[in-house]
Structures are given as structure tokens and as C-alpha cells.
XYZ file of C-alpha atoms in Angstrom:
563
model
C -9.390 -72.696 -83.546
C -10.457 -69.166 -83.984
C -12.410 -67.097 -81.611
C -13.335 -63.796 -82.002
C -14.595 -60.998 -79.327
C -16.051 -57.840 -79.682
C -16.504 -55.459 -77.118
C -20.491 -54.052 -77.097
C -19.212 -50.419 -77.894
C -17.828 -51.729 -81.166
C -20.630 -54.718 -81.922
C -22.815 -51.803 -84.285
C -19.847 -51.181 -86.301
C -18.691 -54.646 -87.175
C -19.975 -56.093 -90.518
C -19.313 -58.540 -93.562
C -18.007 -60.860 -90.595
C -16.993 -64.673 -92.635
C -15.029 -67.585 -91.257
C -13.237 -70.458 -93.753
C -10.977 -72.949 -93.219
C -8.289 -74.458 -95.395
C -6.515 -77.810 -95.174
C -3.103 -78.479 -96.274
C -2.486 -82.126 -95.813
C -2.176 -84.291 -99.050
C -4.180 -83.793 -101.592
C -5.945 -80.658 -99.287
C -7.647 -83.558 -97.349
C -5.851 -85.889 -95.187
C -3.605 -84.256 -91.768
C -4.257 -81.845 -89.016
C -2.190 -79.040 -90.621
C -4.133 -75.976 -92.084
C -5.600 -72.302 -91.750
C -8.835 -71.157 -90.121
C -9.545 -67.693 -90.201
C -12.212 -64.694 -90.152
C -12.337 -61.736 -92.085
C -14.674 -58.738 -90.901
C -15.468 -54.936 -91.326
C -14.681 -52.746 -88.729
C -16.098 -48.852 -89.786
C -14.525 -48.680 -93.084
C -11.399 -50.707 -92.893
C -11.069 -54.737 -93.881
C -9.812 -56.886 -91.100
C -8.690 -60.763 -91.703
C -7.218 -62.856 -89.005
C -5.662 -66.412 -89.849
C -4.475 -68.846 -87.438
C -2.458 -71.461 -88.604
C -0.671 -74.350 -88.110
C 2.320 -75.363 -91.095
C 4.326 -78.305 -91.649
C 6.722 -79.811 -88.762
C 10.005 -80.927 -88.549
C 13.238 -78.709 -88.746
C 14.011 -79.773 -92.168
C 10.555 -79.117 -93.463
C 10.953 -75.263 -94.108
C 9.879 -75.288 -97.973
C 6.896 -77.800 -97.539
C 5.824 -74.719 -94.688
C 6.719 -71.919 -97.556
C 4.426 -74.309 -99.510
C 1.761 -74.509 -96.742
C 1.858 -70.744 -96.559
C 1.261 -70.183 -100.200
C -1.181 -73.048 -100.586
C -3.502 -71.246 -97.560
C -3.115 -67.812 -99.291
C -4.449 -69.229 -102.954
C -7.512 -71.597 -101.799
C -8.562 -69.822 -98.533
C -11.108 -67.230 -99.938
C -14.143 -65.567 -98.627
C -17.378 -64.798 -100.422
C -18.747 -61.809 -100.700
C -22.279 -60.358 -99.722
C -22.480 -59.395 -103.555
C -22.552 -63.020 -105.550
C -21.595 -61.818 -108.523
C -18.408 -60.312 -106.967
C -15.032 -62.838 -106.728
C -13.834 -64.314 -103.540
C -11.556 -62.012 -101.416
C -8.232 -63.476 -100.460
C -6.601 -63.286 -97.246
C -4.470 -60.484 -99.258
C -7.502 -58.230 -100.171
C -7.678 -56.612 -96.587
C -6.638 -53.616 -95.025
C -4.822 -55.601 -92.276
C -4.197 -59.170 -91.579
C -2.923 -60.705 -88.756
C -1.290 -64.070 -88.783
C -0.393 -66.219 -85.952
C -0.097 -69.861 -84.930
C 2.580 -72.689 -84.751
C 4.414 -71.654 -88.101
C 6.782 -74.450 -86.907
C 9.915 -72.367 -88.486
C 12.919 -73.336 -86.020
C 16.327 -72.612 -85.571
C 18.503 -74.561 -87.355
C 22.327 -72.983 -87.752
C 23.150 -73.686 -83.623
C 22.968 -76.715 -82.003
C 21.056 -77.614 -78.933
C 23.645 -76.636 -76.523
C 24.294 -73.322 -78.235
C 20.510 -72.750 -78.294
C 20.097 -73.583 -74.494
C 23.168 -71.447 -73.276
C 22.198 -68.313 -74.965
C 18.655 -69.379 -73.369
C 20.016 -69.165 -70.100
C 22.013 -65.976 -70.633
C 18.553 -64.510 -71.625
C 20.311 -63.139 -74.724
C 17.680 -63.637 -77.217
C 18.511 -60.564 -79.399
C 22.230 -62.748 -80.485
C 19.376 -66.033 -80.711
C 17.407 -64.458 -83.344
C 20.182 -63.344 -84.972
C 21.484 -66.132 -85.558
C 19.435 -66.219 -88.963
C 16.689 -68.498 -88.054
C 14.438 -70.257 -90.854
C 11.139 -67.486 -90.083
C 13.781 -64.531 -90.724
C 15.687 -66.557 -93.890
C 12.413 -66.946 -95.790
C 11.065 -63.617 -95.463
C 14.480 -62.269 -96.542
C 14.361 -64.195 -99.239
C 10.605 -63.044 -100.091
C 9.113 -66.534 -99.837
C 6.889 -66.233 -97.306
C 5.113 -63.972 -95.696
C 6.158 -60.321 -98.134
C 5.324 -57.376 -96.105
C 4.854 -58.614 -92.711
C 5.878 -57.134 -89.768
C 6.582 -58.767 -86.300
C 7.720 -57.101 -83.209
C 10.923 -57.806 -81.346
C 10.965 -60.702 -78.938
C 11.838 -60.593 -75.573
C 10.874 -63.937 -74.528
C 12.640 -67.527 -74.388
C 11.264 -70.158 -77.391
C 7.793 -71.758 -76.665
C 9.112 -74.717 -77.940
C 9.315 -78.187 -76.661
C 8.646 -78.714 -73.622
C 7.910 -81.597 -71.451
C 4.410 -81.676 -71.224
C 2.926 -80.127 -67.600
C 6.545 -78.736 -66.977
C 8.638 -75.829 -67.762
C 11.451 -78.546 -68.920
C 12.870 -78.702 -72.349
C 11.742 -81.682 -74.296
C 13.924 -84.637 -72.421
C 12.847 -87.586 -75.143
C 15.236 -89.185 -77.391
C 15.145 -86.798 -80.309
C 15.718 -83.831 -77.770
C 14.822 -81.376 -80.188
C 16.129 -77.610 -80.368
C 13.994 -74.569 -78.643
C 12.621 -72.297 -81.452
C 9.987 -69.900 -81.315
C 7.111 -71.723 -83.436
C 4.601 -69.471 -82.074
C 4.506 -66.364 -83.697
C 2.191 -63.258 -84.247
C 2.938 -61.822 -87.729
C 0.844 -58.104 -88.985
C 0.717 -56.541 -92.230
C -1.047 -53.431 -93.187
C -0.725 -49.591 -92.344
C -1.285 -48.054 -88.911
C -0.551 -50.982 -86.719
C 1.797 -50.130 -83.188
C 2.355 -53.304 -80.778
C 1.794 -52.950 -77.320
C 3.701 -55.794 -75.805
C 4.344 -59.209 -77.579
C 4.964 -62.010 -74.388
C 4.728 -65.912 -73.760
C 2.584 -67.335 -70.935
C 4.998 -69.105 -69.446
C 2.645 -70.361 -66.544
C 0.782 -72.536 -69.100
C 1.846 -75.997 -69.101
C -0.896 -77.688 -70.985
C 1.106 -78.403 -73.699
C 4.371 -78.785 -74.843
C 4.072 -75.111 -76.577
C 3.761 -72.420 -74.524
C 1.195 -69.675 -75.937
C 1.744 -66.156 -76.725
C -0.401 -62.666 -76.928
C 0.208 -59.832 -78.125
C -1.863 -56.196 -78.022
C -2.036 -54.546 -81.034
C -3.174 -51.000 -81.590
C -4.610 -50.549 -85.024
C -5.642 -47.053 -86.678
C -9.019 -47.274 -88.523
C -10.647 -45.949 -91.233
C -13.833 -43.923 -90.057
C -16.172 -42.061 -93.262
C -17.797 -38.739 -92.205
C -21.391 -39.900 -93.120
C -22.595 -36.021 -93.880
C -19.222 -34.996 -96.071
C -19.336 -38.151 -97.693
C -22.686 -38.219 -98.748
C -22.516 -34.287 -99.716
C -19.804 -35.101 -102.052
C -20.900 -38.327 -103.355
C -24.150 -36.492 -104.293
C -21.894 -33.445 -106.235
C -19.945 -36.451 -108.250
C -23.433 -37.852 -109.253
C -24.500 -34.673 -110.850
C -21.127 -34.054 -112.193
C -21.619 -37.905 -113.955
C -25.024 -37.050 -114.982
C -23.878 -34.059 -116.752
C -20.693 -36.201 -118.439
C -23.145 -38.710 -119.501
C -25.124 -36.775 -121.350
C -22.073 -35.455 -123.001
C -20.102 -38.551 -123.574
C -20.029 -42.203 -123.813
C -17.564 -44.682 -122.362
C -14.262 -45.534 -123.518
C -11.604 -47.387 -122.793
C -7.822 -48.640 -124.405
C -7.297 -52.381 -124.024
C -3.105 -53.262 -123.921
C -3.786 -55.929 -126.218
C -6.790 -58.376 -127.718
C -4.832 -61.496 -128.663
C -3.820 -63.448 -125.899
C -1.612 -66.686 -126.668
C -0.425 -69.249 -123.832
C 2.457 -71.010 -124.659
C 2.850 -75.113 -123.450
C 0.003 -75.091 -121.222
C 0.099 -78.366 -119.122
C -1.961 -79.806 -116.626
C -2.432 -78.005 -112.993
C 0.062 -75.390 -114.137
C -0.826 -71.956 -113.763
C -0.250 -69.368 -116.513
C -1.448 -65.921 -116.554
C -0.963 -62.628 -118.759
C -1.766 -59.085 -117.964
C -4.680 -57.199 -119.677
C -4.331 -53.966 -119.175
C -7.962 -51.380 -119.269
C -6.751 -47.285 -119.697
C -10.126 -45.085 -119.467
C -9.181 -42.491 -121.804
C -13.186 -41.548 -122.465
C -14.648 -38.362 -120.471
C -16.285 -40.547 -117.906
C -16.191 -43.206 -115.084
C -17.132 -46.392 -116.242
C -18.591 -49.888 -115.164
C -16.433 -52.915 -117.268
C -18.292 -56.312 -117.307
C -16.997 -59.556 -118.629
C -20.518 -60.811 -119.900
C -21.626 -64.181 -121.313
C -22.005 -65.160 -125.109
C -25.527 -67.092 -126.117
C -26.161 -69.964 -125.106
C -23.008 -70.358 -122.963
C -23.531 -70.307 -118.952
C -20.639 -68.247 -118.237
C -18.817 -65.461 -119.958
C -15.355 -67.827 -120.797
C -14.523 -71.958 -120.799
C -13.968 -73.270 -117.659
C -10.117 -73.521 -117.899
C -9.978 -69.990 -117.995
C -10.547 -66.801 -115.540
C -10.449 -63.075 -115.795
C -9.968 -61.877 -112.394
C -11.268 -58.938 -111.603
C -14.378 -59.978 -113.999
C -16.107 -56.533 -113.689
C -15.371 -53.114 -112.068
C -15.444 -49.270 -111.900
C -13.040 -47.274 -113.801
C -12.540 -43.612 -112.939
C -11.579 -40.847 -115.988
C -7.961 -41.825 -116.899
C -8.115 -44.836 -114.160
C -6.194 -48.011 -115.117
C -6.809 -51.312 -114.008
C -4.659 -54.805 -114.742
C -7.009 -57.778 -115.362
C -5.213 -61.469 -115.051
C -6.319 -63.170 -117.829
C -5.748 -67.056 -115.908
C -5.069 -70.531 -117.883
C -5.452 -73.726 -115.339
C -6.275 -77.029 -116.628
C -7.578 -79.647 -113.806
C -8.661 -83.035 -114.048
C -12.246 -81.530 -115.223
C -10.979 -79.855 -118.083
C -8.395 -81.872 -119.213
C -9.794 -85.058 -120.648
C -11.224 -83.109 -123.693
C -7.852 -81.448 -124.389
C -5.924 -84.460 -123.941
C -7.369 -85.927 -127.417
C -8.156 -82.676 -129.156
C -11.767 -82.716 -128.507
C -11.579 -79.480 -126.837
C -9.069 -76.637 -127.707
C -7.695 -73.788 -125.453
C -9.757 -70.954 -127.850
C -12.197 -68.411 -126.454
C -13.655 -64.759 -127.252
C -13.994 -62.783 -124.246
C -16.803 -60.321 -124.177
C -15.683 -57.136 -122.903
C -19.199 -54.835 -122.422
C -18.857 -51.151 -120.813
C -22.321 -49.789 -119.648
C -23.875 -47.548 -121.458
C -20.546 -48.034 -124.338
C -20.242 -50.825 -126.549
C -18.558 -54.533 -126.472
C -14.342 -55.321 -126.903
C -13.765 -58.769 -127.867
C -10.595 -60.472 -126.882
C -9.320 -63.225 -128.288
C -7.827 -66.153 -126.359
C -5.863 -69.060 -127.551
C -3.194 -71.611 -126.480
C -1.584 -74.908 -127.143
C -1.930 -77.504 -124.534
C -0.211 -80.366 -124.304
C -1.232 -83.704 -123.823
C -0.754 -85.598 -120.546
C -1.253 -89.156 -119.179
C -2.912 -87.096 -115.912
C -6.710 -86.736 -117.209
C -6.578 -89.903 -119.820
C -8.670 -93.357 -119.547
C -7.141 -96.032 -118.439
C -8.249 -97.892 -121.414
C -6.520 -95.209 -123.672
C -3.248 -95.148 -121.808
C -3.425 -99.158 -122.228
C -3.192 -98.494 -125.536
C -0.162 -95.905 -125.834
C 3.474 -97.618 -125.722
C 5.128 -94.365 -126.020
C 4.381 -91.294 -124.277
C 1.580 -89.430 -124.775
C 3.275 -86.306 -126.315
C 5.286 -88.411 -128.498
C 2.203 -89.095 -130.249
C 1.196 -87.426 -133.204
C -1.856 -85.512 -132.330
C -4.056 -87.280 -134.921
C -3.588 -90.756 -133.357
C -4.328 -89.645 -130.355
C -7.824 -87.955 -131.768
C -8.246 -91.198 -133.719
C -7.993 -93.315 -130.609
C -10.724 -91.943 -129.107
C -13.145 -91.125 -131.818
C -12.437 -93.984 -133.875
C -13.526 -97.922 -133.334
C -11.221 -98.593 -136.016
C -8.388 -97.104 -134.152
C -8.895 -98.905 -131.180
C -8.656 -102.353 -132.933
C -5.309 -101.464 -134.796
C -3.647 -100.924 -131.576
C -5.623 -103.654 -129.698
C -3.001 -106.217 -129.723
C -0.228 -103.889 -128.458
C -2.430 -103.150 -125.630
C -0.594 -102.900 -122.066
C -1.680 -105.081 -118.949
C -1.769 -101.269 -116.771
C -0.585 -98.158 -117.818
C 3.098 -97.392 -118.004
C 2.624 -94.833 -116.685
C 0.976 -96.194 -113.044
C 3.401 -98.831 -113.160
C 6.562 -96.408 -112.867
C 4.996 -94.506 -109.883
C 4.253 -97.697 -108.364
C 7.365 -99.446 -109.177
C 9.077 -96.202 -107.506
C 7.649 -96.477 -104.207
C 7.604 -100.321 -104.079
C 11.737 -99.930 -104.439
C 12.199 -96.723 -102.122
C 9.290 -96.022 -100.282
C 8.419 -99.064 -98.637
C 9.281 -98.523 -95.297
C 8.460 -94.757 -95.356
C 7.121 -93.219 -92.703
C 3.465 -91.546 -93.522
C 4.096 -92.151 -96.672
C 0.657 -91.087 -98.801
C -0.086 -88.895 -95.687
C 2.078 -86.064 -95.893
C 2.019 -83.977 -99.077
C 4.935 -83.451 -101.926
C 6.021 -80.372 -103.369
C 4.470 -78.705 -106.400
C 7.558 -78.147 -108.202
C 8.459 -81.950 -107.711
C 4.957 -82.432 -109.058
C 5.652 -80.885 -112.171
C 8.711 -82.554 -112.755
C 7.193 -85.909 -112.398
C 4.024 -84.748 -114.765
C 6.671 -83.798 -117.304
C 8.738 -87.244 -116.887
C 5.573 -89.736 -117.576
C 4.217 -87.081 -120.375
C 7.974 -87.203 -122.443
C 9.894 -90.402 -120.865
C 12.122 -88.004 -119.798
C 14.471 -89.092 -117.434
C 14.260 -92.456 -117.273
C 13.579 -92.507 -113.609
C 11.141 -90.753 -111.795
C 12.431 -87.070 -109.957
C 11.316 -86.062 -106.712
C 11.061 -87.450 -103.081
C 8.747 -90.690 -101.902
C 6.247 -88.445 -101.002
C 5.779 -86.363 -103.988
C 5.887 -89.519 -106.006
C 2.611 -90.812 -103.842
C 0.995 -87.836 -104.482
C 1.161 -87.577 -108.045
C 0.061 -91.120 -108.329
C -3.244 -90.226 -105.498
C -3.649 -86.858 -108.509
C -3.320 -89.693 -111.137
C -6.338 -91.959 -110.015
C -8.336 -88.559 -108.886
C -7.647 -87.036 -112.547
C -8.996 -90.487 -114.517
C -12.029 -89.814 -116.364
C -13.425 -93.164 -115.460
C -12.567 -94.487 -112.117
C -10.771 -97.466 -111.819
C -14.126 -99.223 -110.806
C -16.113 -97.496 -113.575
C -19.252 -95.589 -113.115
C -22.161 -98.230 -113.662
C -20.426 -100.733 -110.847
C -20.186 -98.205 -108.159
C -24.157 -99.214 -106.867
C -23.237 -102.953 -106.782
C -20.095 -101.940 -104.947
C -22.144 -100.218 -102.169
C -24.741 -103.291 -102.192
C -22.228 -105.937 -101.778
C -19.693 -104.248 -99.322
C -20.343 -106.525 -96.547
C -19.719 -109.646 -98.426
C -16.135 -110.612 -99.611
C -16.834 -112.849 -101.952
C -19.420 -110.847 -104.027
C -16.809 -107.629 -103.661
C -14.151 -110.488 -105.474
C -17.386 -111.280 -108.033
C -17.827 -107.538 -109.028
C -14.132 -106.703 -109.614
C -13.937 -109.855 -111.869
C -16.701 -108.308 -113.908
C -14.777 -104.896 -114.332
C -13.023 -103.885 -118.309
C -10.097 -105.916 -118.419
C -7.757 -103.458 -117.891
C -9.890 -101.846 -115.321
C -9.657 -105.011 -113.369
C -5.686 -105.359 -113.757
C -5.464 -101.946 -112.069
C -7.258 -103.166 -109.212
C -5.645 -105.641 -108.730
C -2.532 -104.131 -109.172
C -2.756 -101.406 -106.697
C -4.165 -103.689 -104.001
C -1.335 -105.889 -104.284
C 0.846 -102.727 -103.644
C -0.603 -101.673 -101.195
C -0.578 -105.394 -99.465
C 3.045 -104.898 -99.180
C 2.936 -101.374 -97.636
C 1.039 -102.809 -94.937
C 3.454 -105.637 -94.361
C 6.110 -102.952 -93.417
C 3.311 -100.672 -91.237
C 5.791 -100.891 -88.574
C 8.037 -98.196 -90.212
C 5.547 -96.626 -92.605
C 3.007 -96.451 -89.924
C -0.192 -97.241 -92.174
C -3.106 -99.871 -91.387
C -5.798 -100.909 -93.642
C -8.292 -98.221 -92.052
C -5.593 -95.610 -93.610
C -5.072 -96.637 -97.126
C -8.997 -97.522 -96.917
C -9.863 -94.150 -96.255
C -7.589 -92.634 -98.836
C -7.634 -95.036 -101.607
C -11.846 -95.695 -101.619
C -12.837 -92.564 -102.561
C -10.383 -92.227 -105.386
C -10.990 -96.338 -107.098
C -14.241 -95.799 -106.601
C -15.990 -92.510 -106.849
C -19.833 -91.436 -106.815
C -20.867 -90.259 -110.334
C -22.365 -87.561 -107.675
C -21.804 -86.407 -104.439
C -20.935 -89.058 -101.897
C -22.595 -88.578 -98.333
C -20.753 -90.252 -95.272
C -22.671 -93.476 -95.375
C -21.925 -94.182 -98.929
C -17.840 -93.101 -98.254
C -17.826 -95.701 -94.919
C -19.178 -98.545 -97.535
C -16.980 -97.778 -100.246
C -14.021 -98.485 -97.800
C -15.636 -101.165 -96.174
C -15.373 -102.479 -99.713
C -12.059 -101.902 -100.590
C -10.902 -102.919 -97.122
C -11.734 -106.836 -98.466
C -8.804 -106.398 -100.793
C -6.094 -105.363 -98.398
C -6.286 -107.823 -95.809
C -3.519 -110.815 -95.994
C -5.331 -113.393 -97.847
C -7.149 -111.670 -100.432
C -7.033 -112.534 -103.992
């Protein structure tokens, strides 16, 4: 939660004020960890506050660097001008951070922790390198942040209602969780303190007063010499058109593959005799000025005489974009339309190679592919899906379920079990990536990365299919039949062959999950809620009716008994 006061003095000169929220469980849906925050104007300077609340457990410091990062990329506020990008948390003046960032101290043990405690030497306790201090040292979190000195014991655990340190069995080590983090110019802190007399929770809160210098515009000198520029353009215009140097106007990306980011610098040099406005501007008939697995970001601007400005020409392919690439029926190729006002048009050329991947491909296809997918010669895999011929040559070497399902699954069935929250607590991207590129190229043999990442990649595997597991034109029977077991049983026994192994397949799985919910912690209402959505999704936008039948339906096929 985020609440924000202003005093009636200041209430005229606050502005642009925008609150957005971010989740960071699995998948960016399921768990209670996240960001909130609210971004404002104050005079002339850009203020953004986030409160947030990262990944527990001592261990868990990169899945919190993660958390971090993941918050600063997809939290982003709109702007009063449409046509303008999203600001980040980044694009402010100042931005204050605080929350549980859940970073502890992990190089003393409890004792150690508690005697310096005591002693009231907390300048030797956060010496003592703890994780908040490594990671910023290290530049993987939170670059450019300040954070006054503390002078007050850990807010973390207590006994709930009592000043006591946390007496359960796991007895876990004070740390200071709580934290109030600043970045930007101008900012002096007051005092930084806990509340000790809070016992509400097994936290204890902190505040802190900061004093922050603001940018304030003289209304009469600015408008004076914004009027003297105008005439001074005027006069340049008439003179001179725009112009501007482009770095380069061939852009190549190298091995793009699916949800990994690539990006290359285009650099703009106005070397005309006036400012100029640069546009990226649509072609005819296209809706918007470049494909969709591509962004310029800035897409338009101002340019002073002999300004620069770096564009990031972005590559991302998601599970939208990459079903037409995966077959060659799509290819990563675009002309950019550069357009200055009043000048004339720079076109830049874009190109890339992407490679195949089993994350985006039908289930029927995959059936049909013994090898993996970027074994295949490109052709065969263009001839699988255009051709009727070249689905009957490799009909009879069809596969029961993808290979590539059945290795994720197999995976967790052998080591995950028993694991706790497992499909509720998110992987790592890196891990990700390495499992991607191990069902893609059969290399290794066995899949990389923990249980969780493993889960993840196969919830991204069913969200990425082009064609749900229950297809399209049986999701309204689904929602008609919900209630009744046996007609759910009838409509999956009417699904594509393969389709219908799938099904089957995963609901077995996840029958034996629940058999160990004692140590994973799961029940059907869980694995309901998370699965439904993904076997059997809306060809539009589900409201909440339609997503409590859709598990209502699925929930037929994880109870003991079902066939």
C-alpha cells in the first residue's frame, strides 16, 4: 500500500499525479510479492515513489535482484500525451524506494547478530557486508541509490505483539528488511528511525524525513526567453531546413530467440542550422510505424542545433510474435521511417535471423518433430505447416505429446515432487534461457536449472502454444458443461488426438503433485487456478465468471478418481 499526502500549500502545484502496480510472482500473476507506486509533478521536478515488497528467504538474494529488475522494466506510467512512451520508474528527477526488500544478513550467525544487537554496535553490524550493501557494490541492484546511516536495531523478526526476537523453530537472524533507499540530486535526510513501539507485526516500521531541493521556473523569464528562441527559430526556418546524421541505417540482430532481449544503438547528430522534431511514422497500410517484435524507444523527439540523441532500436519475440517466425512465415525484416518536420524521410533498414523454438509451436507440429526444432532444416519446417502433403509423410512418426513437454514434466515428476510451492514461486530468467536453449538443440541431455524454473518454463510453454491445449472452438462447450463431470470427460474425448493426450497427460501429473500436497503445499483450488486459464484460454478476454468455470472444469480432472 501506497498513500500519499499533500499539504494544502503545495496541492496547486502538484500535477501529472499516476499510481501502477506491478506483480512479481510467477508468471507476473500468482504471490503477494510486488511494487505499487506513484509518480507526480511537484513545480518542475518529477517525483516517483515505489513501495515494495521482494522475494523472502536468506538465500533468495538473486530472485530479489530479479524482483528489483523485473519492477523497474514492466512498472511504467502513461503519459498525459498518448502518443508519448511510458515513463519508467528511472525517468524521474527523484525516486524514493522503500519497503521489505527482504535483503538479510547472512556472513554472522544468530548469536553474533544478537550480541552486537545488544552492544548497540550497529555501525560493526552493517559492516559486516550484508546482502543490501553486496549487491549494490556489485551494481546489481539498485545503481545510484543512496541510503542514510542507520542507527537503529533490525526490524526483523519478531514475535508478533512483542519486542522479542522470532522464538519459532527456524529462529531466523535479525536483518534490517525495511529500508528507505533515494536517488536523485538535492536530497538531505533528516533522521532515518524504527518505531519500535509498534508491535502489530513481526516487522517493525520505519520513517524517515527527507528534505528535497526542487526545481521552480520563473514564469516571466521563462516565457520572455522562450518567446526570443521562437523568433530566433522562425528566422532559422526560413533560412534552413532540417538535418540530421544517422550512426548507421542497417541494423542486423544476430540469433534472436524467444523472450530474449536484443537491442542496438541508433545514434541521431543534428548537424543542420536548426532544432528539429524526429518522428518514427507509419508506412501505408500498416497500423504502426514497425512489426510488432520490434521498438524504437524514444519513437519521436526534439533535437536542438548540434544535439545528439541515442535511439534503442529493441528486438523481443513473445508468444504473439513467435508462431509466424517459428516456420518462416514471418521474417525479422522491417524499414523504419525516419520523418523530420518540415525535412525529409531516413529509412532504416532492419533485419535479423531468428531461430526456431518449440516455445510458440502447435502441439500438433511439435508431435510431428523427433528431433529438435533447430535441427531441422528450415524448409521442412515451412513445409510442415504449409503443406498437407508434409503432414502425411511424417504422420506415422508422429509422437503421443511433445518431447519437449514430456522432459519438463518428466523433470519435476523425478525432483520436484515434494517441492514446496512449487509452480508458485517464480524461476530465474537466466535459468529460463538455458532451458529454452536445451529443448530448442537437445543440448544437454538433461534439463538445467532449479525445480522452480523448470515449472515455469513449462507454465511459459502452455501460455506460448498457438492453440491451447483445449483448442479454440471447444472452449464454449467447456464453460456449458463445467458442472457436469461426465460431459467435461465427453468433451476432452472429442479433442485432436494429440490435443487430448496432453490433457490427459498433464492431469495425471498433476494427480501426483497433489498426492504429496503435504510437502509441496498445493490443493486442487491451486493448480485449478493456475493451470485453467493456460489449457483453456478465451479466444478473447475472459471476465471472472468465465475464469471460475473454466477451473470448475478442470478441477473434474484432478480429483482422485478421475479418468
Amino acid at each position: 500500500m501506497l498513500i500519499f499526502y499533500v499539504k494544502k500549500e503545495h496541492a496547486e502545484f502538484i500535477s501529472e499525479v499516476e499510481a501502477e502496480t506491478v506483480g512479481t510472482g510467477i508468471m507476473g500473476r500468482m504471490g503477494n510479492k510486488g511494487a505499487v507506486a506513484i509518480r507526480f509533478r511537484f513545480h518542475n521536478s518529477d517525483i516517483c515513489v515505489v513501495n515494495s515488497h521482494l522475494a523472502a528467504h536468506v538465500e533468495e538474494y538473486e530472485r530479489r535482484n530479479q524482483d528489483y529488475k523485473d519492477i523497474c522494466s514492466r512498472l511504467q506510467f502513461r503519459q498525459l500525451d498518448l502518443t508519448q512512451p511510458p515513463l519508467n520508474i528511472m525517468k524521474h528527477n527523484v525516486v524514493l524506494w522503500l519497503g521489505d526488500l527482504n535483503y538479510r544478513i547472512s556472513d554472522l550467525d544468530v548469536d553474533d547478530v544478537k550480541e552486537l544487537i545488544n552492544k548497540k554496535d550497529f555501525e560493526t553490524l552493517s559492516a559486516c557486508n550484508p546482502q543490501l550493501k553486496r549487491q549494490i557494490d556489485k551494481e546489481a541492484v539498485f545503481d545510484g541509490f543512496m541510503e542514510g546511516q542507520i542507527h537503529f536495531q533490525p526490524t526483523y523478526k519478531y514475535d508478533t505483539g512483542s519486542d522479542q526476537w522470532d522464538t519459532s523453530e527456524k529462529c531466523r537472524v535479525p536483518a534490517w528488511c525495511d529500508r528507505i533507499l533515494w536517488k536523485g540530486q538535492n536530497v538531505q535526510q533528516s533522521f532515518y528511525q524504527s518505531h519500535m513501539a509498534l508491535k502489530t507485526s513481526d516487522h517493525k516500521p520505519v520513517s524517515s524525513l527527507l528534505v528535497i531541493g526542487i526545481k521552480r521556473i520563473n514564469a516571466e523569464a521563462y516565457k520572455k526567453t522562450f518567446e526570443e528562441i521562437v523568433r530566433n527559430i522562425d528566422k532559422m526556418e526560413n533560412e534552413c531546413i532540417p538535418s540530421v546524421t544517422l550512426s548507421k541505417r542497417e541494423f542486423h540482430f544476430k540469433d534472436i530467440k524467444f523472450m530474449q532481449h536484443q537491442a542496438e544503438t541508433l545514434s541521431l547528430l543534428n548537424d543542420g542550422q536548426v532544432p528539429c522534431q524526429f518522428e518514427f511514422i507509419q508506412k501505408p497500410n500498416e497500423p504502426t510505424y514497425c512489426k510488432p517484435w520490434l521498438t524504437a524507444n524514444p519513437p519521436k523527439g526534439f533535437l536542438a542545433q548540434g544535439g545528439s540523441v541515442d535511439i534503442d532500436l529493441e528486438v523481443f519475440v513473445n508468444r504473439s510474435t513467435a508462431p509466424e517466425l517459428n516456420f518462416g512465415k514471418q521474417q525479422i525484416e522491417d524499414i523504419l521511417v525516419l520523418h523530420l518536420e518540415r525535412g525529409k524521410d531516413y529509412f532504416i533498414s532492419v533485419t535479423g535471423n531468428y531461430l526456431p523454438s518449440c516455445y510458440g509451436t502447435s502441439i500438433q507440429l511439435l508431435c510431428q518433430l523427433r528431433e529438435p526444432i533447430q535441427d531441422m532444416p528450415q524448409e521442412t519446417l515451412h513445409k510442415l505447416v504449409m503443406s498437407e502433403v508434409g503432414n502425411a509423410v511424417y504422420a506415422e512418426k508422429s509422437l503421443d505429446i511433445p518431447k519437449e513437454l514430456w522432459m519438463m514434466v518428466d523433470h519435476l515428476f523425478r525432483s520436484a515432487i515434494k517441492q514446496e510451492d512449487i509452480f508458485q514461486q517464480p524461476g530465474l530468467r537466466s535459468e529460463f534461457a538455458e532451458i529454452r536453449d536445451c529443448l530448442d538443440t537437445g543440448m544437454p541431455d538433461s534439463l538445467p536449472g532449479s525445480n522452480h524454473s523448470v515449472a515455469e518454463a513449462l507454465l511459459l510453454f502452455l501460455d506460448a502454444l498457438p492453440e491451447p491445449v483445449v483448442p479454440y472452438c471447444f472452449y464454449q462447450q467447456c464453460l456449458e458443461s463445467c458442472s457436469n463431470a461426465s460431459q467435461c470427460e465427453k468433451i476432452i474425448s472429442k479433442l485432436p488426438q494429440c490435443h487430448q493426450n496432453v490433457f490427459r497427460y498433464l492431469a495425471a501429473f498433476l494427480r501426483e503433485l497433489l498426492k504429496n500436497s503435504d510437502s509441496n503445499r498445493l490443493d486442487v483450488n491451486i493448480l485449478a487456478t493456475i493451470f485453467a486459464s493456460l489449457l483453456l484460454r478465451s479466444p478473447t478476454k475472459q471476465d471472472l465468471a468465465e475464469k471460475r468455470r473454466t477451473q470448475e472444469f478442470f478441477q473434474h480432472f484432478l480429483t482422485q478418481g478421475s479418468a
